[in-house]
Coordinates of C-alpha atoms in Angstrom, one line a residue:
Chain B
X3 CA 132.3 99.2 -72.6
X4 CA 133.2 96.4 -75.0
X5 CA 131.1 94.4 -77.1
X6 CA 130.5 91.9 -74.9
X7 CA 130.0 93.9 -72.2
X8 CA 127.0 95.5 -73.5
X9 CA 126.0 91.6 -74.3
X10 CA 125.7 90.8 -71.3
X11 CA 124.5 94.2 -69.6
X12 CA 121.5 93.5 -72.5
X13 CA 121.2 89.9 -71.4
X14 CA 120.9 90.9 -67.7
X15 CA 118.3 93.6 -68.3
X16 CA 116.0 91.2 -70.3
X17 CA 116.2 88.7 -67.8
X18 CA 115.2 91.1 -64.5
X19 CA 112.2 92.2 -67.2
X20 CA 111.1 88.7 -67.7
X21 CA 109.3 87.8 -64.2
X22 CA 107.2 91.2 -64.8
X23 CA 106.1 89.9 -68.2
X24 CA 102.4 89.0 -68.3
X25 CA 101.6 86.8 -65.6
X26 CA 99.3 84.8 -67.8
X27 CA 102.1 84.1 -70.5
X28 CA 103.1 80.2 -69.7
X29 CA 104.8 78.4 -72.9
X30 CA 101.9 76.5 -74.0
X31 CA 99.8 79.3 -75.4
X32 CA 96.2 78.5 -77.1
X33 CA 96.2 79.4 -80.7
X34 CA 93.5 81.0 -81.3
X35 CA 93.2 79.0 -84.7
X36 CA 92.9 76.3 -83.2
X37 CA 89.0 75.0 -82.4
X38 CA 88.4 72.0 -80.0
X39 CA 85.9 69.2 -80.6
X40 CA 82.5 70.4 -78.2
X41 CA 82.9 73.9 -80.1
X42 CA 83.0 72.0 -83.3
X43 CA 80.3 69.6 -82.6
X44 CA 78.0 72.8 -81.2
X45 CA 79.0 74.2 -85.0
X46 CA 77.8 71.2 -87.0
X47 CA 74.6 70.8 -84.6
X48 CA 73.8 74.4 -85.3
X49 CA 74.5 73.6 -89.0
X50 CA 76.4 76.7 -89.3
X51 CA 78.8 76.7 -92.4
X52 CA 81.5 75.2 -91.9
X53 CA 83.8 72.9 -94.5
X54 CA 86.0 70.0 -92.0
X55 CA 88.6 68.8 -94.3
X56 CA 90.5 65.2 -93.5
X57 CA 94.5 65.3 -94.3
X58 CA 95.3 62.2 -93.5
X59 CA 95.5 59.5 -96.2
X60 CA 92.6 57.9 -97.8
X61 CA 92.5 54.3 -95.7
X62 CA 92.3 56.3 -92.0
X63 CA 89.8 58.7 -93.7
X64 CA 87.4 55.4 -94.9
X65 CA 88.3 53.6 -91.5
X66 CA 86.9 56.9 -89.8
X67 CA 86.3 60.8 -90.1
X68 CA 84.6 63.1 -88.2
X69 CA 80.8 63.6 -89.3
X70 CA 80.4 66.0 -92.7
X71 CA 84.0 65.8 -93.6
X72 CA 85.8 65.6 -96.3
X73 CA 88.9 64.0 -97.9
X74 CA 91.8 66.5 -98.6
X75 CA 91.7 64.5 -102.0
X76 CA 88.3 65.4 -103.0
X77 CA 88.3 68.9 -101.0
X78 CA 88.8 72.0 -102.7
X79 CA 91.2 74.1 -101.3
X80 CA 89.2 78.0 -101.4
X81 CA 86.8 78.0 -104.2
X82 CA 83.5 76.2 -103.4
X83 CA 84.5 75.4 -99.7
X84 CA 81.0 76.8 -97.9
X85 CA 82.0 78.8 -94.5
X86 CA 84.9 78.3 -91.8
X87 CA 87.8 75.6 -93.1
X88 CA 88.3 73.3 -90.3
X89 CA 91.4 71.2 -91.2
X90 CA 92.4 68.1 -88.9
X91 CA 95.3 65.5 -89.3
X92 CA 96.2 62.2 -87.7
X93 CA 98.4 64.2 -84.9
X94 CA 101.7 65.1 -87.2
X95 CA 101.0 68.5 -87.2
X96 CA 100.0 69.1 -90.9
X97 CA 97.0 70.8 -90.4
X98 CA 98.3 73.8 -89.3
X99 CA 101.2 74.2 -91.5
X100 CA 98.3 73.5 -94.1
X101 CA 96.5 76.6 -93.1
X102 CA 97.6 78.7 -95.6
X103 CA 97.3 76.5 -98.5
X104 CA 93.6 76.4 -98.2
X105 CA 93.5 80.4 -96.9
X106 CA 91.1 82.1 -99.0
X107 CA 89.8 85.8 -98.8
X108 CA 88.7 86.7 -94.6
X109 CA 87.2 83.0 -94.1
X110 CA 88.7 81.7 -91.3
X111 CA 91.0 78.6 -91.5
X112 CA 91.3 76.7 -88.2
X113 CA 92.6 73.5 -87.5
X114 CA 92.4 70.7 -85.1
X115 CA 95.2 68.4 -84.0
X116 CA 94.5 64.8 -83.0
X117 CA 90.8 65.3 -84.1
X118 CA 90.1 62.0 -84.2
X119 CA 91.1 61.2 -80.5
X120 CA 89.4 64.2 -79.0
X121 CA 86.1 63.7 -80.9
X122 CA 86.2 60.0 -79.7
X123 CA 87.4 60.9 -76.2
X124 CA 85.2 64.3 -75.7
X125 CA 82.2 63.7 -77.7
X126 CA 81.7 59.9 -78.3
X127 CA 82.7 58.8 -74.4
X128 CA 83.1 61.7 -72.6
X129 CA 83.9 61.2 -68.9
X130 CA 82.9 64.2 -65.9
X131 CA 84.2 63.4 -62.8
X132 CA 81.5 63.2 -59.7
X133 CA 82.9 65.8 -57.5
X134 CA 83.0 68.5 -60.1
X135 CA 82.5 72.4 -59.2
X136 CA 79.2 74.3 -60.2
X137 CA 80.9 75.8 -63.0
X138 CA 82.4 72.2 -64.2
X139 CA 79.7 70.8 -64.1
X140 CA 77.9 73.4 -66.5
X141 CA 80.7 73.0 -68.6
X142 CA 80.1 69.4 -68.5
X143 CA 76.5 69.7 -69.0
X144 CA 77.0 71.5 -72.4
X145 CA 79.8 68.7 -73.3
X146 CA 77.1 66.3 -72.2
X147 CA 74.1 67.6 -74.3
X148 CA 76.4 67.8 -77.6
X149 CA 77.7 64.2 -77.1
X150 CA 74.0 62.7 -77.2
X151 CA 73.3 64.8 -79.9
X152 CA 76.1 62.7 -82.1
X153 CA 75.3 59.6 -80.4
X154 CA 77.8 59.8 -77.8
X155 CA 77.0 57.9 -74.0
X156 CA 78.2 60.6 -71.3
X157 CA 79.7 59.1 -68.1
X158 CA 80.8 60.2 -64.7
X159 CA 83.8 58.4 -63.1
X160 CA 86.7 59.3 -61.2
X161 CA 89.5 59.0 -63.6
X162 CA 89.8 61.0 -66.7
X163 CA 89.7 59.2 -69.8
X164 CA 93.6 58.1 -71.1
X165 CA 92.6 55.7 -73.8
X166 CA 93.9 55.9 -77.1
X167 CA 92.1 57.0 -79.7
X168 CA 92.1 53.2 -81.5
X169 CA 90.6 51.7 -78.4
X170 CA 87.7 54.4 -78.1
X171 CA 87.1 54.2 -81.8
X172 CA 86.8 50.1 -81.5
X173 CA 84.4 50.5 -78.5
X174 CA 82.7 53.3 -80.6
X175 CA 82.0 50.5 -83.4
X176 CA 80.8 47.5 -80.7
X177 CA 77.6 50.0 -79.9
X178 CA 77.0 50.3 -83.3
X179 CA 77.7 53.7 -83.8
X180 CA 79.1 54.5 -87.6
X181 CA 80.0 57.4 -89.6
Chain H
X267 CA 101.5 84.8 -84.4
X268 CA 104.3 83.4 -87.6
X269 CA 106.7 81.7 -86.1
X270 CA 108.0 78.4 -86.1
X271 CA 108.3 79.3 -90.2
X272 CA 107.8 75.4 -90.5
X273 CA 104.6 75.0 -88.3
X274 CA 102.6 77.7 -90.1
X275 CA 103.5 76.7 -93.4
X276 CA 105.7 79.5 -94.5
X277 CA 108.5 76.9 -95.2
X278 CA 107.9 73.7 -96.9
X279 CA 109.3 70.4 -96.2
X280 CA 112.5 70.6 -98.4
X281 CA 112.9 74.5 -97.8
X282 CA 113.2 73.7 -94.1
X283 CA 115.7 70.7 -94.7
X284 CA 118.0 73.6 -97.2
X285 CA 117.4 76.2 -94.1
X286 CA 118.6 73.0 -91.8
X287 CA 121.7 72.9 -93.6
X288 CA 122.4 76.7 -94.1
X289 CA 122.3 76.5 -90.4
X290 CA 124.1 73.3 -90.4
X291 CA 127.4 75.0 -91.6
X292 CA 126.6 78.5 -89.5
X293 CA 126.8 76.2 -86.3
X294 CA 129.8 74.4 -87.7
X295 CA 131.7 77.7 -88.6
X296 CA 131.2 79.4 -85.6
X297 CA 132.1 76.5 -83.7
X298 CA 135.5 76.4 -85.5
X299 CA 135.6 80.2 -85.0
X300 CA 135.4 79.8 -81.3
X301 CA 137.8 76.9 -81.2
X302 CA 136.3 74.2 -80.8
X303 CA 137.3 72.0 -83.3
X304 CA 140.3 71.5 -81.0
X305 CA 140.3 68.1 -78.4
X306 CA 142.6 69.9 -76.5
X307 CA 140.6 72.8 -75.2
X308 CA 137.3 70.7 -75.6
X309 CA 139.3 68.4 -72.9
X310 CA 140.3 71.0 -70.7
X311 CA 136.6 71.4 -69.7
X312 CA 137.0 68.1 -68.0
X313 CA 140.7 68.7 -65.8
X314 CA 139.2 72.2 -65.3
X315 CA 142.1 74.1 -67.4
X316 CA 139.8 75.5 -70.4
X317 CA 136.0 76.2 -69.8
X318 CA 135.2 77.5 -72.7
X319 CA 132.8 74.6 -73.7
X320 CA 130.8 76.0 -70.6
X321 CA 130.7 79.6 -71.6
X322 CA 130.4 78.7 -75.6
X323 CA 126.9 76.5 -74.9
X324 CA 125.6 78.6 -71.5
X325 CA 126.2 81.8 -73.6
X326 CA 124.2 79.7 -76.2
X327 CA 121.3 78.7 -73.8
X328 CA 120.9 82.1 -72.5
X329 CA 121.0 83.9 -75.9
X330 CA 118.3 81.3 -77.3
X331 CA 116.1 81.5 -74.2
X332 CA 115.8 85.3 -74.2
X333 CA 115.0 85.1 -77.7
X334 CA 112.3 83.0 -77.5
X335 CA 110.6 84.3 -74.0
X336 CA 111.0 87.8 -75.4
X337 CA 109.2 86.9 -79.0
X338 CA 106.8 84.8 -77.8
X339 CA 105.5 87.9 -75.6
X340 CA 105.6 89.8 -79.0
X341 CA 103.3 87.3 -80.1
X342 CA 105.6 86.6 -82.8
X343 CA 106.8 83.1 -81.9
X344 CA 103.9 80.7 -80.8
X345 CA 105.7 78.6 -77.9
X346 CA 103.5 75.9 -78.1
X347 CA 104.4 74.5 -81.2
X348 CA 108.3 74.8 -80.4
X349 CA 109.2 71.1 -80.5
X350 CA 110.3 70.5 -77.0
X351 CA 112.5 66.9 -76.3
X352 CA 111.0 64.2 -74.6
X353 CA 112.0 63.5 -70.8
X354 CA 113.1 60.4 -69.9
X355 CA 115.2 61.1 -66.9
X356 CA 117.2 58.0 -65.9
X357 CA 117.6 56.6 -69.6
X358 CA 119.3 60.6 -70.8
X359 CA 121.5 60.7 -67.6
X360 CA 122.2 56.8 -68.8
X361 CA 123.2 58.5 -72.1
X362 CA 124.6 61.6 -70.7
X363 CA 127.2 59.6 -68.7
X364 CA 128.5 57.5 -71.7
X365 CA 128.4 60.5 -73.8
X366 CA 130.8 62.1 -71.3
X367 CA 133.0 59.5 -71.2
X368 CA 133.4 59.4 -74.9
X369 CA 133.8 63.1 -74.3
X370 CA 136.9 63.0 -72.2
X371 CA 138.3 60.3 -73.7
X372 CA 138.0 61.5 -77.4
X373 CA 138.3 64.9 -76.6
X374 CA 135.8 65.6 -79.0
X375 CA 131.8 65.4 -78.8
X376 CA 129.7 64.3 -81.9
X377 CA 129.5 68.1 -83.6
X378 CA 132.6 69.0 -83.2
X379 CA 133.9 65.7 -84.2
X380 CA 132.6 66.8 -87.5
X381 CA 134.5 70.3 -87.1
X382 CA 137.5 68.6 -86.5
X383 CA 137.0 66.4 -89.6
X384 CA 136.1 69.4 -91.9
X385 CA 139.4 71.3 -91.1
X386 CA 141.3 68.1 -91.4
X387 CA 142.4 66.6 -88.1
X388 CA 143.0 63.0 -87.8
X389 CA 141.3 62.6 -84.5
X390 CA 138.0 63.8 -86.0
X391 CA 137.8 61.3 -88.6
X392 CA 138.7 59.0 -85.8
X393 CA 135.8 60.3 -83.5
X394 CA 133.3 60.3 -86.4
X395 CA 134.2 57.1 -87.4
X396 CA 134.1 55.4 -84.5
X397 CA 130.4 57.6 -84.0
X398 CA 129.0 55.5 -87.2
X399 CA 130.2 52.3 -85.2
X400 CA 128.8 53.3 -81.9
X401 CA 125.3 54.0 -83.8
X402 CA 125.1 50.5 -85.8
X403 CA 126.4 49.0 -82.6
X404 CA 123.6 50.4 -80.5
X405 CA 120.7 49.6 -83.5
X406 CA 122.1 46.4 -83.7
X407 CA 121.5 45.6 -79.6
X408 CA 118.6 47.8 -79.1
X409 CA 116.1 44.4 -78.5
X410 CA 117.9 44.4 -75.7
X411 CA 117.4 47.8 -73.2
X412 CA 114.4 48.9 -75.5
X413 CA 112.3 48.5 -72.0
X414 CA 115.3 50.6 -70.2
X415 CA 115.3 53.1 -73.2
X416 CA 111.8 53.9 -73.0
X417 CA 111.1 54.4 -69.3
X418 CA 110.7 57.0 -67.1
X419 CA 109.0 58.6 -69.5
X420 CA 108.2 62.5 -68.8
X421 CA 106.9 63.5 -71.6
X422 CA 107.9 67.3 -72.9
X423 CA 108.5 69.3 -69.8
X424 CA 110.1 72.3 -68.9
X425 CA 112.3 73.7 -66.0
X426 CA 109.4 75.8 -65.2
X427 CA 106.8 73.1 -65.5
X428 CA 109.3 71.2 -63.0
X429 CA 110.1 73.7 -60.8
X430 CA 106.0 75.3 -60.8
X431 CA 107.4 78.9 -61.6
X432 CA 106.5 81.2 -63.9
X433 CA 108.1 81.2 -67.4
X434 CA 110.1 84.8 -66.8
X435 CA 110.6 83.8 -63.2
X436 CA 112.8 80.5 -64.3
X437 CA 114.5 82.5 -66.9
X438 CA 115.8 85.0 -64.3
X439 CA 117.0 81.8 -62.4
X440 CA 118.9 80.8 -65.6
X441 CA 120.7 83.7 -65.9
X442 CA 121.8 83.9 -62.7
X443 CA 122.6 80.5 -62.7
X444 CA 124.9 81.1 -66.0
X445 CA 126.4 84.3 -64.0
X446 CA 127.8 82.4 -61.5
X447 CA 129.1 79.6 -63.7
X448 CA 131.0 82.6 -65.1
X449 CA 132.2 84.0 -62.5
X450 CA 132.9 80.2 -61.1
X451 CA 134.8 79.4 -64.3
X452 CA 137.0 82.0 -64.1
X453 CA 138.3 81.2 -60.7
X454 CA 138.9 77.5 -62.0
X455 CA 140.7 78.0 -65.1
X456 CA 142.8 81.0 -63.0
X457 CA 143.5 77.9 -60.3
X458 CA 144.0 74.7 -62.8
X459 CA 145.3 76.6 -66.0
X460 CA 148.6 75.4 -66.5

């Protein structure tokens, strides 16, 4: 056989393998370093340790951060950091290529993408549809309990939330809410 | 999970724009290897004489796409961070039209415009030229079809998100598909090849 031939026989073979690959395997995988907003929110309730460091720039940080955070200007990167890192950026991705940077012995480094938005949207004004399933509606129950907890007004509706992230945070400020 | 390099911070910002260029000229070399720095046989895709364009960037497609499905199951490449184009359907097939007549007529696409150039040919310093024109023309009027430009929006979707098959299901279908362009191209060129 020539080169190519075997190319292609290889090609072939790897495609009639691929449908028998995990069933589960879909090409947006969950990272598992990355943590979503209720788990975080359950974290700082609990008060376990945990360090949440800001990369964005100093302005958005001062306009608003989520609660106990800290600016990657006046963070420490390993040494005094208590806990879990918990980095979050302003949706460009930097917090997980900053994951190593702030590595440190077996503490865990996770990150959060578009912190911000989901802590606004999930925990400040989360929205639970009214014909949710038993186990949704736990689910939404535990949501529920960690959003007054922080100040946030749980709602049912029939639409999940799409507003941006400025518009929840502007609504956030009208109730009087501040961090 | 290590892979993009980029994403989990094994490259930095200027080491990924040196690798970029690295790459750069691999893509261009090989191109030129293959070619395809020549209007002629990039024309021939279009009368149906000379298909290698076809088999060059479906070869291409298929080697990249069993490359990825296969290390993302290794747990080596974390799909989900692979930056995926945005969809906007009638705006790219807009785009994909005047690109193609460009194409024909130039007998050179934007890349290989640039392979032309770097081994010397006249009409590549023409094509890339009149690229540079085509791109301050179109800043220049884009107040105008900015609403066309950005509608339809899809966001970034897949075949398989499309489609509602499983990931290894639609590359199968891929394959198969490229197969028969093969095998389809080579009764073309054996019809039209003068």
């Amino acid at each position: 056989m020539t080169v190519n031939q075997v190319l292609a026989a290889t090609a072939v073979g790897l495609a009639l393998l691929a449908p028998l690959a995990d069933p589960g395997f879909r090409t947006r995988r969950t990272d598992p370093a990355r943590v979503d907003a209720v788990t975080l929110a359950e974290w700082l309730r609990d008060r376990r340790p945990v360090t949440i460091v800001d990369l964005r720039d100093s302005t958005s940080y001062e306009e608003f951060h989520l609660p106990e955070a800290v600016s990657a200007s006046q963070a420490v990167s390993g040494g005094a950091a208590r806990g879990t890192i918990v980095l979050y950026d302003g949706g460009d991705g930097s917090a997980r290529r900053a994951r190593r940077a702030y590595a440190r012995g077996d503490a865990a480094v996770l990150f959060m993408e578009d912190a911000i938005g989901d802590w606004l949207r999930e925990i400040m004004n989360p929205v639970f549809p009214a014909d949710a399933s038993p186990a949704e509606r736990a689910a939404f129950d535990r949501q529920a309990e960690v959003s007054r907890y922080f100040g946030g007004v749980p709602r049912i509706g029939a639409l999940t939330d799409a507003r941006g992230a400025r518009e929840l945070l502007d609504q956030t400020r009208r109730r009087g809410c501040a961090f | 999970m290590s892979a993009p390099l980029y994403e989990f911070g094994y490259l930095t910002d200027s080491a990924s724009l040196a690798v970029a260029v690295v790459l750069g000229f691999g893509f261009g070399f090989f191109l030129e290897r293959g070619g395809l720095g020549n209007a002629r046989k990039l024309a021939g895709q279009f009368y149906l004489t000379d298909l290698t364009v076809l088999k060059v960037m479906f070869s291409a497609i298929v080697t990249a796409m069993l490359g990825l499905f296969w290390l993302g199951w290794l747990g080596i490449v974390d799909l989900s961070v692979v930056y995926l184009l945005p969809t906007w359907t009638v705006p790219q097939l807009v785009g994909g039209l005047v690109f193609g007549a460009g194409f024909v007529i130039g007998g050179l696409c934007p890349g290989t415009s640039c392979v032309a150039a770097a081994t010397g040919r006249l009409d590549g310093f023409a094509l890339l030229a009149g690229m540079f024109l085509g791109i301050i023309a179109f800043n220049e009027s884009y107040p105008m079809f900015a609403g066309f430009y950005d509608s339809y929006a899809m966001g970034q979707v897949t075949l398989a998100d499309v489609a509602g098959l499983p990931y290894g299901v639609m590359v199968l279908c891929v394959v198969v598909a490229a197969i028969g362009a093969f095998a389809l191209a080579e009764r073309l060129e054996a019809r039209y090849a003068r």
